Coordinates of C-alpha atoms and ligand atoms in Angstrom, one line a residue:
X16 CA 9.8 -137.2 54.7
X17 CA 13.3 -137.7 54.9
X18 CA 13.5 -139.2 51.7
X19 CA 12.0 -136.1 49.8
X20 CA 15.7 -135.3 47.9
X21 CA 15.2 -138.6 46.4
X22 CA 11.7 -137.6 44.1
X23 CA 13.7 -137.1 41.2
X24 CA 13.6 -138.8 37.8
X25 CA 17.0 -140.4 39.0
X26 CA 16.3 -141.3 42.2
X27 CA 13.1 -142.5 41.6
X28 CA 14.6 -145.1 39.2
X29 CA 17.0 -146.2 41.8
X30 CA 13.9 -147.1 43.6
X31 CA 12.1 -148.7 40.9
X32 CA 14.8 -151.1 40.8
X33 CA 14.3 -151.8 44.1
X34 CA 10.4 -152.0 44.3
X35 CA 9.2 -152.5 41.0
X36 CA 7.9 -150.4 37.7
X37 CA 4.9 -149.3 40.1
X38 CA 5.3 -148.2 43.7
X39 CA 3.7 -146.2 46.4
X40 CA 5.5 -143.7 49.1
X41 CA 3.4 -141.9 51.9
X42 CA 4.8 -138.5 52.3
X43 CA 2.8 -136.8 54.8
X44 CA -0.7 -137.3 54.3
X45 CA -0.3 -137.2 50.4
X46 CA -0.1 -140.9 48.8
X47 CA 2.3 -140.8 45.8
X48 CA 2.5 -143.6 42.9
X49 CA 5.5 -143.8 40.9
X50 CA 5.6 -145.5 37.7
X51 CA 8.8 -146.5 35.6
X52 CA 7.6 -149.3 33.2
X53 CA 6.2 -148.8 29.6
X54 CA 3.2 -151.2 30.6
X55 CA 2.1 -149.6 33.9
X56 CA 2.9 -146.1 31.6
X57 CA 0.3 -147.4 29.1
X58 CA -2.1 -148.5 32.0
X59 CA -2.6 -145.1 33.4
X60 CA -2.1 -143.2 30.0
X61 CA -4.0 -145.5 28.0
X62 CA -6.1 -148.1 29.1
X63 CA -7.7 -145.9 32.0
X64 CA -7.1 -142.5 31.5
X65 CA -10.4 -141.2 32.0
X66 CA -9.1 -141.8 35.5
X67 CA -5.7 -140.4 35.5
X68 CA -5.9 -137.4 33.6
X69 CA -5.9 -134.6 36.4
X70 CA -3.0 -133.0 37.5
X71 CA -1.9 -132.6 41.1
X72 CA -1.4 -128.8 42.5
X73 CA 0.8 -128.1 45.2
X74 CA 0.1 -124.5 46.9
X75 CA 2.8 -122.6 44.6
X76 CA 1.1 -124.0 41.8
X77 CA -2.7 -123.4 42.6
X78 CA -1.5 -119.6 43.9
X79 CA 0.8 -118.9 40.8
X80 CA -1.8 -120.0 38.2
X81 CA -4.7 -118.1 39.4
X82 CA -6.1 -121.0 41.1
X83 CA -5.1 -123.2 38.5
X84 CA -7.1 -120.8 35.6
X85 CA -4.2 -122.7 33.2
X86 CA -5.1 -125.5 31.3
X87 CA -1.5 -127.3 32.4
X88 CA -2.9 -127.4 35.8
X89 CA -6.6 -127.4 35.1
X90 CA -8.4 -130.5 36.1
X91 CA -9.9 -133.1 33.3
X92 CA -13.1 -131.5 32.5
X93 CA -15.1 -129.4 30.0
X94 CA -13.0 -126.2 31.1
X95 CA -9.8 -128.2 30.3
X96 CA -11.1 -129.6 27.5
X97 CA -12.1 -126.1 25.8
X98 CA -9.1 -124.7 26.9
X99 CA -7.0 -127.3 25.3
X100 CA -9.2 -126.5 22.4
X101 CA -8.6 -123.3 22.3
X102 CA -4.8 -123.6 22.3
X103 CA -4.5 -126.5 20.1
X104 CA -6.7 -124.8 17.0
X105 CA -5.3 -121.2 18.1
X106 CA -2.3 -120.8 20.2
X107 CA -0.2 -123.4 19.0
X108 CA -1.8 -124.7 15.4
X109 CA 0.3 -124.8 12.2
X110 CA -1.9 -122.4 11.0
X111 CA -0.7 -119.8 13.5
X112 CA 1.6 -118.5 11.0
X113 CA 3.1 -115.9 13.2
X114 CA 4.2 -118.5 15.7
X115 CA 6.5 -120.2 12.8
X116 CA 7.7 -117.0 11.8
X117 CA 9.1 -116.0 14.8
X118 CA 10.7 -119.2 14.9
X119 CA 12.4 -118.9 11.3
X120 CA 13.5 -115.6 12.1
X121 CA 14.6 -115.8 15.8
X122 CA 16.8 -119.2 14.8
X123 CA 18.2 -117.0 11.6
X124 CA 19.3 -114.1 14.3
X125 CA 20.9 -116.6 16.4
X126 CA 22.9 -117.8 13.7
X127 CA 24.6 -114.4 13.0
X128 CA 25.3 -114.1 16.9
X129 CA 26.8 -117.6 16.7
X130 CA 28.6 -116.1 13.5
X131 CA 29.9 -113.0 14.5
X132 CA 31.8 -114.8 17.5
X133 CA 33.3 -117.7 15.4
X134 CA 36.8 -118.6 17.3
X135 CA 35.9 -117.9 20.3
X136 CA 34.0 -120.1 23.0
X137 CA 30.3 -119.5 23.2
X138 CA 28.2 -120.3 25.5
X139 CA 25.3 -122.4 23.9
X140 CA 23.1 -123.0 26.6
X141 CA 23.0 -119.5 27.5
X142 CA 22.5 -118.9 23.5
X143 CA 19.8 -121.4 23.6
X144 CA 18.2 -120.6 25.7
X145 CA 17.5 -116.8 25.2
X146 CA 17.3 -118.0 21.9
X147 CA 13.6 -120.1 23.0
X148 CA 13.1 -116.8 25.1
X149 CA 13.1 -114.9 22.1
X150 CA 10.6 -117.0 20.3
X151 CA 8.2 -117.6 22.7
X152 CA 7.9 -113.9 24.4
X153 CA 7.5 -112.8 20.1
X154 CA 4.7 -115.3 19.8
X155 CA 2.9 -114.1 23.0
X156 CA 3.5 -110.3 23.3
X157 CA 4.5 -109.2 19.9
X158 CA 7.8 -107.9 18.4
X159 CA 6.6 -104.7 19.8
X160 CA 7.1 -105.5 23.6
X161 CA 10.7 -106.2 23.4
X162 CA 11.9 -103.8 26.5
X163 CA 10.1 -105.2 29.4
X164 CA 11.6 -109.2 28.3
X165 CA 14.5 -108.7 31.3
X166 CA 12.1 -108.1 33.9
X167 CA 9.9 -111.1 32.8
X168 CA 12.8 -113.3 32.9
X169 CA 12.9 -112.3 36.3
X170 CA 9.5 -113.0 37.0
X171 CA 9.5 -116.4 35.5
X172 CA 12.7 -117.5 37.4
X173 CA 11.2 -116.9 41.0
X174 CA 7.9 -118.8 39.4
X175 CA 10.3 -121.1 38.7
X176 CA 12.1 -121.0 42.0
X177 CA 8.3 -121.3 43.8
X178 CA 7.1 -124.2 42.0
X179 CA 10.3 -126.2 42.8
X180 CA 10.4 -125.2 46.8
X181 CA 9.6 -127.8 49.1
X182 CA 6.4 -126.7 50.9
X183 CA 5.5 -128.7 54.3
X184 CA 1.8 -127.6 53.9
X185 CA 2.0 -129.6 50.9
X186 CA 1.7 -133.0 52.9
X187 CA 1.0 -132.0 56.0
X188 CA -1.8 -129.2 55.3
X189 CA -2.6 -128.6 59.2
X190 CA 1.0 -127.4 58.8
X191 CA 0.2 -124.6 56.4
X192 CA 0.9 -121.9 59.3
X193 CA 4.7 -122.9 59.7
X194 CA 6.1 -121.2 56.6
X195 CA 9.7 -121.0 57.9
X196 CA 10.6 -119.7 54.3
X197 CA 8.7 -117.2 53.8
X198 CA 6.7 -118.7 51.1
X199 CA 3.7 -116.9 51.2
X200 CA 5.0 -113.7 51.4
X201 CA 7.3 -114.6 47.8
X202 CA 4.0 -116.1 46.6
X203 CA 2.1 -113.3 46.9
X204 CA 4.7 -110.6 45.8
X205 CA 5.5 -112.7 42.7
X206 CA 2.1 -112.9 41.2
X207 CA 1.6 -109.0 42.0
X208 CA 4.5 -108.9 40.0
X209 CA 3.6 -110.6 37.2
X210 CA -0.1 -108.9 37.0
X211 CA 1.9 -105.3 36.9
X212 CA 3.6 -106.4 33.9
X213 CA 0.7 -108.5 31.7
X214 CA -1.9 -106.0 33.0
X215 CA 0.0 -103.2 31.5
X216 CA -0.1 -105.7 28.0
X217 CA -3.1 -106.7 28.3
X218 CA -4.7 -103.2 28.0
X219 CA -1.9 -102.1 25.1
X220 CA -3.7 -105.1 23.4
X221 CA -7.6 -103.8 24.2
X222 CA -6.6 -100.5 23.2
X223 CA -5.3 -101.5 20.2
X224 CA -8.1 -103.3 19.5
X225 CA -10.9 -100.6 19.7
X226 CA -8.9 -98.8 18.1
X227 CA -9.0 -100.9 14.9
X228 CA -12.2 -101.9 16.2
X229 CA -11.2 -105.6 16.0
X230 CA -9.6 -106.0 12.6
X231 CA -6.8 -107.3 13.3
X232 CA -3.9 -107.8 10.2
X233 CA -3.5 -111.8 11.0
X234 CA 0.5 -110.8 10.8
X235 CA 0.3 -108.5 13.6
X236 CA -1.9 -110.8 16.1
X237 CA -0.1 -112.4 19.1
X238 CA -1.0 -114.9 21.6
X239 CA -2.6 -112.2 23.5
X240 CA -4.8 -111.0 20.6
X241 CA -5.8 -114.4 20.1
X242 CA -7.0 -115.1 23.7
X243 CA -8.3 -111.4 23.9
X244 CA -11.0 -112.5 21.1
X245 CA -12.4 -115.2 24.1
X246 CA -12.3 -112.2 26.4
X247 CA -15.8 -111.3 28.4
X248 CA -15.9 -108.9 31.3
X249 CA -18.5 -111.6 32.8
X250 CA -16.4 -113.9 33.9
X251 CA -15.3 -117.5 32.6
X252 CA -17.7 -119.7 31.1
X253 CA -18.1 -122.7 29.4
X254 CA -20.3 -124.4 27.4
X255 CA -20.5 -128.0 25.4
X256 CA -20.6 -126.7 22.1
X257 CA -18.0 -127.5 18.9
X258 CA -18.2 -124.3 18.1
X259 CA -15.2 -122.5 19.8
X260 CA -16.4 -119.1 19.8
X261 CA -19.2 -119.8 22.1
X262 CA -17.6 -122.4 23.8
X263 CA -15.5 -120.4 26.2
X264 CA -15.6 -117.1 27.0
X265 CA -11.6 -116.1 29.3
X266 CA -11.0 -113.4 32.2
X267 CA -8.3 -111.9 32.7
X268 CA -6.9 -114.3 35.2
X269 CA -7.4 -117.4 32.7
X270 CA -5.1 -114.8 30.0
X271 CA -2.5 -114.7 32.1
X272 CA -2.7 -118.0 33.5
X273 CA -2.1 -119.8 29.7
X274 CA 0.4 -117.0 28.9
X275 CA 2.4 -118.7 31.7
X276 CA 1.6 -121.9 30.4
X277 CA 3.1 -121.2 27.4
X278 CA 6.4 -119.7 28.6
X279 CA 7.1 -122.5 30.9
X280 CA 6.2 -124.7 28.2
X281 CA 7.6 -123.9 25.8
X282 CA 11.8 -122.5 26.7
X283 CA 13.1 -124.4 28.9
X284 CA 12.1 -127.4 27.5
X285 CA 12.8 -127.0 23.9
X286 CA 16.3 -125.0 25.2
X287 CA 17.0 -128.3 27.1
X288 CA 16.5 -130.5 24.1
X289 CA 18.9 -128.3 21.7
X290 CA 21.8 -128.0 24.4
X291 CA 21.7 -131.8 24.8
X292 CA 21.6 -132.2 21.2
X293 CA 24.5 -130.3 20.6
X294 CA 26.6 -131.5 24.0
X295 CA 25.5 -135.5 22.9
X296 CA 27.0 -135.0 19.5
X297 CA 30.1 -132.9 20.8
X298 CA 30.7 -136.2 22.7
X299 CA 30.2 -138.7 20.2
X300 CA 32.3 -137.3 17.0
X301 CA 31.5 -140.2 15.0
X302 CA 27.4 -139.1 15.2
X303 CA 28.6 -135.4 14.6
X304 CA 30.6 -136.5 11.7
X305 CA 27.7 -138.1 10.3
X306 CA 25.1 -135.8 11.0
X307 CA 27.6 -133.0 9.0
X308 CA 28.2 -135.1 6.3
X309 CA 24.2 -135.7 5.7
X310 CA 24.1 -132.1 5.9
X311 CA 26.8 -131.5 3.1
X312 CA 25.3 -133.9 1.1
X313 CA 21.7 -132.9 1.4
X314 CA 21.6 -129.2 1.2
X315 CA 26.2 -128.9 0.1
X316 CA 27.6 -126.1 1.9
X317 CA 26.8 -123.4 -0.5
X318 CA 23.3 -122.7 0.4
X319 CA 21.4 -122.1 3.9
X320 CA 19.1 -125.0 5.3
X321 CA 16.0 -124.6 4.2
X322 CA 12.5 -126.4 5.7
X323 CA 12.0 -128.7 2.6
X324 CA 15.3 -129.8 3.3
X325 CA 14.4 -131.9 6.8
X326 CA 12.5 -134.6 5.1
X327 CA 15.8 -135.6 3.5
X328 CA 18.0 -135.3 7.2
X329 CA 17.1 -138.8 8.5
X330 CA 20.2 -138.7 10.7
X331 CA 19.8 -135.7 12.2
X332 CA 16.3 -136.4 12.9
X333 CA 17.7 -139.9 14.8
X334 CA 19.9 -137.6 16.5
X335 CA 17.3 -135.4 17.8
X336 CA 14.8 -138.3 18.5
X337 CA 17.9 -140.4 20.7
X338 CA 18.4 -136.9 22.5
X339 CA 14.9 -136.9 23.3
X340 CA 15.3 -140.7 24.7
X341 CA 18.1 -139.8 26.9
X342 CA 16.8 -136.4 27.8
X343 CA 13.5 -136.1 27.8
X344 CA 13.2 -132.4 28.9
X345 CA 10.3 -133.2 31.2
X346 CA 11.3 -136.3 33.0
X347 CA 8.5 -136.7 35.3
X348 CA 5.1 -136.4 33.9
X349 CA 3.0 -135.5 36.9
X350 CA -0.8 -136.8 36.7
X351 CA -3.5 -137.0 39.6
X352 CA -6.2 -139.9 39.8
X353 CA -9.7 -138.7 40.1
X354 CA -11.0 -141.8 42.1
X355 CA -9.6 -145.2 43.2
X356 CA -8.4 -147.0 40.9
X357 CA -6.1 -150.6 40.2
X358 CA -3.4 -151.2 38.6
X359 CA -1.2 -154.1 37.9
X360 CA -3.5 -156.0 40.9
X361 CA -2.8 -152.7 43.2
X362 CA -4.9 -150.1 44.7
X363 CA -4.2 -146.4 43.8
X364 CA -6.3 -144.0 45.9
X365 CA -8.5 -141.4 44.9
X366 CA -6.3 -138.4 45.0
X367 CA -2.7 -139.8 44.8
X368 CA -0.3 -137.8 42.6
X369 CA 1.2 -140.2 40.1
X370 CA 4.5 -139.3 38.9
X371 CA 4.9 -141.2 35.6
X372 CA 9.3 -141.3 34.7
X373 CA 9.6 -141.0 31.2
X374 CA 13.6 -140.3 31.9
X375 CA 13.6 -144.2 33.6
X376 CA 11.4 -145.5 31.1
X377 CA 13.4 -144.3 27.7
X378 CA 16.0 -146.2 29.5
X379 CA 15.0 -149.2 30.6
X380 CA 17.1 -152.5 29.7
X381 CA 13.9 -154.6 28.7
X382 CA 13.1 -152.0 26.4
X383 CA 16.0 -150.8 24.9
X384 CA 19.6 -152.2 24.2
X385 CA 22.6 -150.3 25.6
X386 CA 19.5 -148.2 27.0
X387 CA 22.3 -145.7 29.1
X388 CA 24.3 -144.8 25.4
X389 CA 23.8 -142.1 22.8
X390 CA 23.0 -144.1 19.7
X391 CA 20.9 -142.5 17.3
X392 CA 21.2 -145.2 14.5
X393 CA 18.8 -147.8 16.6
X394 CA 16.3 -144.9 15.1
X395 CA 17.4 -146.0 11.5
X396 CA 16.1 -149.4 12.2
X397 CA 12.4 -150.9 11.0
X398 CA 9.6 -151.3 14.6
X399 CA 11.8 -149.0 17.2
X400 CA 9.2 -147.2 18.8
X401 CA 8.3 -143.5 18.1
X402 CA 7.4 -140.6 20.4
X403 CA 4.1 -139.3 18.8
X404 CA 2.5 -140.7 22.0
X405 CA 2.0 -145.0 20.6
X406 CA 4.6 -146.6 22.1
X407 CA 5.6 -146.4 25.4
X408 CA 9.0 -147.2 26.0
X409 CA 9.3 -143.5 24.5
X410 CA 7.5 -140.7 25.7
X411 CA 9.2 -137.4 26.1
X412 CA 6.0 -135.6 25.1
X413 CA 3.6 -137.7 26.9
X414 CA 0.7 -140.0 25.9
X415 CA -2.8 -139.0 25.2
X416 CA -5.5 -136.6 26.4
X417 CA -2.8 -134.4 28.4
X418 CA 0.1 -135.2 26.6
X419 CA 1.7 -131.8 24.7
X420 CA 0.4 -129.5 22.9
X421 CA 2.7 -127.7 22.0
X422 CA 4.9 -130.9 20.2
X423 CA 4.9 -129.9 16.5
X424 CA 6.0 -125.9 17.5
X425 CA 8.5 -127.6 19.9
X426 CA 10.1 -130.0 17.4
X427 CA 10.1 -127.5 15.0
X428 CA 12.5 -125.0 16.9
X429 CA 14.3 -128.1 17.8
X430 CA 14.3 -129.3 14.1
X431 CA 15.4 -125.9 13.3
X432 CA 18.0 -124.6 15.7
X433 CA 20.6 -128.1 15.4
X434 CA 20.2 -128.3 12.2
X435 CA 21.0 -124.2 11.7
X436 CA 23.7 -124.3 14.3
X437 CA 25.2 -128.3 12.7
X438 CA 25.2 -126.7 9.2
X439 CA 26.5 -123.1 9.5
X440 CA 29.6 -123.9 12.1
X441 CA 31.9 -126.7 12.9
X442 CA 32.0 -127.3 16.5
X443 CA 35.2 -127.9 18.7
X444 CA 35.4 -128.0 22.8
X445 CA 37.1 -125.3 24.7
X446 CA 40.8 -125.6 25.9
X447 CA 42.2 -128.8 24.5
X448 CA 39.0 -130.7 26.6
X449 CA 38.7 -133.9 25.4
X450 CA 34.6 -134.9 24.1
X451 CA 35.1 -138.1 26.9
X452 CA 35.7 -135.3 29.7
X453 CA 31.9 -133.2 28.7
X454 CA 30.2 -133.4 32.1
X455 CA 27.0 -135.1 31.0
X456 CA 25.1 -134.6 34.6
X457 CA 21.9 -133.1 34.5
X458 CA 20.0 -131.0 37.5
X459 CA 16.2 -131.9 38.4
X460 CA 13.2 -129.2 38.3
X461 CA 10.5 -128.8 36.1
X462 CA 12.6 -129.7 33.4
X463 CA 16.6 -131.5 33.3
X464 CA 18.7 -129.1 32.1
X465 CA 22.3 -129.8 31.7
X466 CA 24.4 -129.5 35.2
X467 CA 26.9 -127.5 33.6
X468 CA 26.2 -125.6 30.6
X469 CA 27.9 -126.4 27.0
X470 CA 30.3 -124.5 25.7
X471 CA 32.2 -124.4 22.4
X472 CA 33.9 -123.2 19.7
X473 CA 32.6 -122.2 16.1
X474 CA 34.2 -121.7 13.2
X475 CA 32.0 -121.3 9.9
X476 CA 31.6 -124.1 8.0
X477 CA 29.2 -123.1 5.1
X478 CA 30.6 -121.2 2.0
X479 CA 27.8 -119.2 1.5
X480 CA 26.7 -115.6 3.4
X481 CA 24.6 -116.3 6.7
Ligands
LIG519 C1 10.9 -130.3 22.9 C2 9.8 -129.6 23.4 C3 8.8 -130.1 24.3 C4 8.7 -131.2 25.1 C5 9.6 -132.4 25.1 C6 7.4 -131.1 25.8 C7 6.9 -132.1 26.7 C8 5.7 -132.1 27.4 C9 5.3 -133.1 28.3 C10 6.0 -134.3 28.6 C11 4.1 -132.7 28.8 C12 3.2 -133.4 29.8 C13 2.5 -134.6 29.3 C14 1.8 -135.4 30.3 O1 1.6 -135.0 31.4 O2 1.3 -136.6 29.9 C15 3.8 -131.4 28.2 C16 2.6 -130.7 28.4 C17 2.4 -129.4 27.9 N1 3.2 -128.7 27.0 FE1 4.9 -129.4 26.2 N2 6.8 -130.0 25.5 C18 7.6 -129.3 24.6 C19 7.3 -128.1 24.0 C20 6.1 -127.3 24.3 C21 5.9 -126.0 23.6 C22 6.7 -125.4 22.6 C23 4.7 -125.6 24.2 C24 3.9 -124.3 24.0 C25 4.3 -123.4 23.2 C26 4.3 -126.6 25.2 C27 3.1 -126.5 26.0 C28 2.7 -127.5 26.8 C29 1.4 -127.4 27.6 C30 0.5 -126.1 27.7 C31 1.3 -128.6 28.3 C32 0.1 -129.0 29.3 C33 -0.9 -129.8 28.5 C34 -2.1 -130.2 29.4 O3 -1.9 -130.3 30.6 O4 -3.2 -130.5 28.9 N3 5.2 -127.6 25.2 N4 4.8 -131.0 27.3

C-alpha cells in the first residue's frame, strides 16, 4: 500500500522498466495489471477484448454515476452497447449539427477575448479551458442555461476531487467503515448537489417539450433533448434490436449519468491537449515558426481560418498529432477483465483492473526515436503510426470497442482552437522567460494537465478584422 503515490502514468513507467511491459501489483485485495508495451496494448485491446472491455469502479465512481448508469463506467454488455449507440449516432455524431456549432462559435468568442487583451499576458490554460467549458455545457444544456454554469463548475470539481481520493475500502472493502475523510458524507452531498441542478433542467426540458408537443426545431435541441426522446417513466430497458428507438428506453438517473460523461469527457481533456499544444510550440520556436508560416501561406494573413482550410495545414496537424504523443490527455486507460485470462504466458485474474499507459507507450524507445522530444515532423514521414485506434505505439484515444467516442468532436475543437489562436496572434513568453525555462511538468488525475499553467503574450498577427 505504501507504494499507492507511485500508480501514475509516470511512475508506473519507472516500474515498467524495472519489471517489464506487463506486470502485476497486489494492493489490498484488488490485483492490478499494468501494461506499458504496444504488444501487450494490442493483446488486451485487440486480440482479446471480448475479455477486457469492462471498466473497474471504485466506490466514488459507482456512487457518483448512479451506480455506474454511464456508459464510461458501464460494464461490456447490451446496456453499454446501446448506450454507446445512442451517443455515437446522437450525442456526439457529425450530424449533431448543434454540437459543431457551438464549437465554431465558442472558438470565434475566444478569439476576441484573446484579442481584446493583445500585449498583455493571458493566461491560456485558464482561457482554454473555460473555453471547452463553454462548448460542452452549450451542447448539453443549451445557450439558454448560461447562469447556473459557475455552480456546475463547482459541482464537477468536487466530482473531480472524489474520483481522484484515495479510498481504503477500495482494496480492503471490510474496511469500508473507516472513512477517516469523510468520504461518504462528500459523496452523498455531492450527487444531491448535482441532482438539484440537472433536475431543475431536466424538467425545463420536459416542459418545453409538451409544450411544443415534441417538435423540436433540430437548432434548438441539446444533449438533453436528445436523451429526453429515450426517456420512459418505467424505468431503463434494453432490448437487441438495430433499431435505436426501441432499443433503449433512459431514467432519469441514466440522463444525468451520460451528461456527466460528457463533461468529464469532453473539457479537460480536449483543454489539456490545446494548452500543451500551445506551451510545446512556445518551446520549440523552430515548430512555431513553421506552423505560422504554413498558416500564412495556406489561408495569408488577410482572411480568418476557415474549416476547408485544415486539409491543406499538414504541419499543424503533425503538431497536434506529436502533442497528442507526448500528452496524451488520458494517460492511463483503465479497463477491467471479465474472467481469467493470459497474456504474454501470464495469468490475469478475473476481476483485476488493468491500467493500460498510453503516456509510457507513445514513448517508448523501441517504438519511437528520440521518444522523450517534441518533433512533429516524424509525422511528415511515410508508415509512422496513427492514432485512429491501428497502431499501438499511439493511442491517446484508445483502441477499439471502448476506445472514445467522442474523437472526431474532440479533434475538432483541438483542430480548431490552435489553429484560431496560431493564426490570429503571434505568441511571446512573459517577462524576458526564455522558451528553454517553460516548466513542462505535468500533474496526474483523470487527465495530465500541465503542472503550471501557460501563459503568454499576444499580439495580433492577421491583417484582417477578428
Ligand atoms: C482530445 C480529446 C479527447 C481525448 C484524447 C480522449 C481520450 C479518450 C480515451 C483515451 C478514452 C478511453 C479509451 C479506453 O479506455 O480504451 C476515452 C473514452 C471516452 N471519451 Fe474521450 N477523449 C477526448 C474527447 C472526448 C470528447 C469531446 C467526448 C465527449 C463529448 C469524449 C467522451 C468519451 C466517453 C463518453 C468515453 C467512454 C467510452 C466508453 O467507455 O465506452 N471524449 N476518451
Amino acid at each position: 500500500m505504501s507504494m499507492m503515490d507511485q500508480l501514475t502514468h509516470r511512475g508506473l513507467a519507472a516500474l515498467s522498466k524495472q519489471y517489464g511491459g506487463i506486470f502485476h501489483l497486489k494492493m489490498g485485495y484488488l490485483h492490478m495489471v499494468a501494461i506499458s508495451s504496444a504488444e501487450t496494448a494490442r493483446q488486451v485491446l485487440q486480440i482479446q477484448d471480448n475479455i477486457f472491455s469492462n471498466r473497474p469502479a471504485t466506490i466514488a465512481i459507482s456512487y457518483l454515476t448512479y451506480d455506474r448508469a454511464d456508459m464510461a463506467f458501464a460494464n461490456y454488455g447490451p446496456f453499454w452497447r446501446q448506450m454507446r449507440k445512442l451517443c455515437v449516432m446522437k450525442l456526439f455524431s457529425r450530424k449533431r449539427a448543434e454540437s459543431w456549432e457551438s464549437v465554431r462559435d465558442e472558438v470565434d468568442k475566444t478569439v476576441r477575448t484573446v484579442a481584446s487583451c493583445t500585449g498583455t499576458a493571458v493566461n491560456v490554460g485558464e482561457l482554454v479551458f473555460k473555453l471547452t467549458m463553454d462548448i460542452i455545457y452549450r451542447a448539453a444544456f443549451g445557450a439558454s442555461n448560461k447562469e447556473g454554469q459557475d455552480e456546475f463548475i463547482s459541482i464537477l470539481q468536487e466530482f473531480s476531487k472524489l474520483f481522484g481520493a484515495f479510498n481504503i475500502a477500495d482494496f480492503i472493502p471490510w474496511l469500508t467503515w473507516v472513512d477517516p475523510q469523510g468520504l461518504n458524507d462528500r459523496l452523498k452531498k455531492a450527487r444531491k448537489a448535482l441532482d438539484a441542478f440537472i433536475d431543475k433542467i431536466i424538467d425545463e426540458h420536459i416542459e418545453k417539450r409538451e409544450k411544443r408537443r415534441g417538435a423540436l426545431d433540430e437548432a434548438e435541441t441539446d444533449m438533453v433533448d436528445d436523451l429526453l426522446a429515450f426517456y420512459s417513466d418505467e424505468g431503463n430497458k434494453v432490448n437487441e434490436t438495430e433499431d435505436l428507438q426501441n432499443a433503449i428506453s433512459l431514467t432519469r438517473d441514466n440522463i444525468k449519468a451520460i451528461i456527466m460523461d460528457v463533461m468529464f469527457g469532453g473539457t479537460e481533456t480536449v483543454a489539456s491537449a490545446i494548452e500543451w499544444a500551445m506551451a510545446e510550440l512556445m518551446k520549440s520556436q523552430d515548430d512555431l515558426k513553421k506552423a505560422q508560416q504554413e498558416l500564412a501561406d495556406v489561408v495569408g494573413l488577410d482572411r480568418r481560418l476557415e474549416e476547408s482550410d485544415f486539409e491543406k495545414l499538414t504541419y499543424l496537424r503533425c503538431t497536434l498529432k506529436e502533442t497528442l504523443r507526448l500528452h496524451p490527455p488520458i494517460p492511463l486507460l483503465l479497463h477491467e477483465t471479465a474472467e481469467d485470462a493470459a497474456v504474454s504466458g501470464y495469468h490475469v485474474p478475473k476481476g483485476s483492473r488493468v491500467m493500460i499507459n498510453a503516456w509510457a507507450i507513445g514513448r517508448d524507445k523501441n517504438s519511437w526515436t528520440d521518444p522523450d522530444s517534441f518533433k512533429p515532423a516524424r509525422f511528415l514521414r511515410d508508415g509512422v503510426p496513427d492514432f485512429k485506434g491501428s497502431n499501438f505505439e499511439f493511442i491517446p484515444f484508445g483502441s477499439g470497442r471502448r476506445s472514445c467516442p467522442g474523437m472526431q468532436l474532440g479533434l475538432y475543437a483541438l483542430e480548431l482552437a490552435v489553429g484560431h489562436l496560431l493564426h490570429c496572434f503571434t505568441w511571446e513568453l512573459p517577462d524576458g522567460m526564455k522558451p528553454s525555462e517553460l516548466d513542462m511538468n505535468d500533474v496526474f488525475g483523470l487527465t495530465a494537465p500541465r503542472a503550471t499553467r501557460l501563459i503568454a503574450i499576444p499580439t495580433k498577427r492577421v491583417v484582417c478584422t477578428i
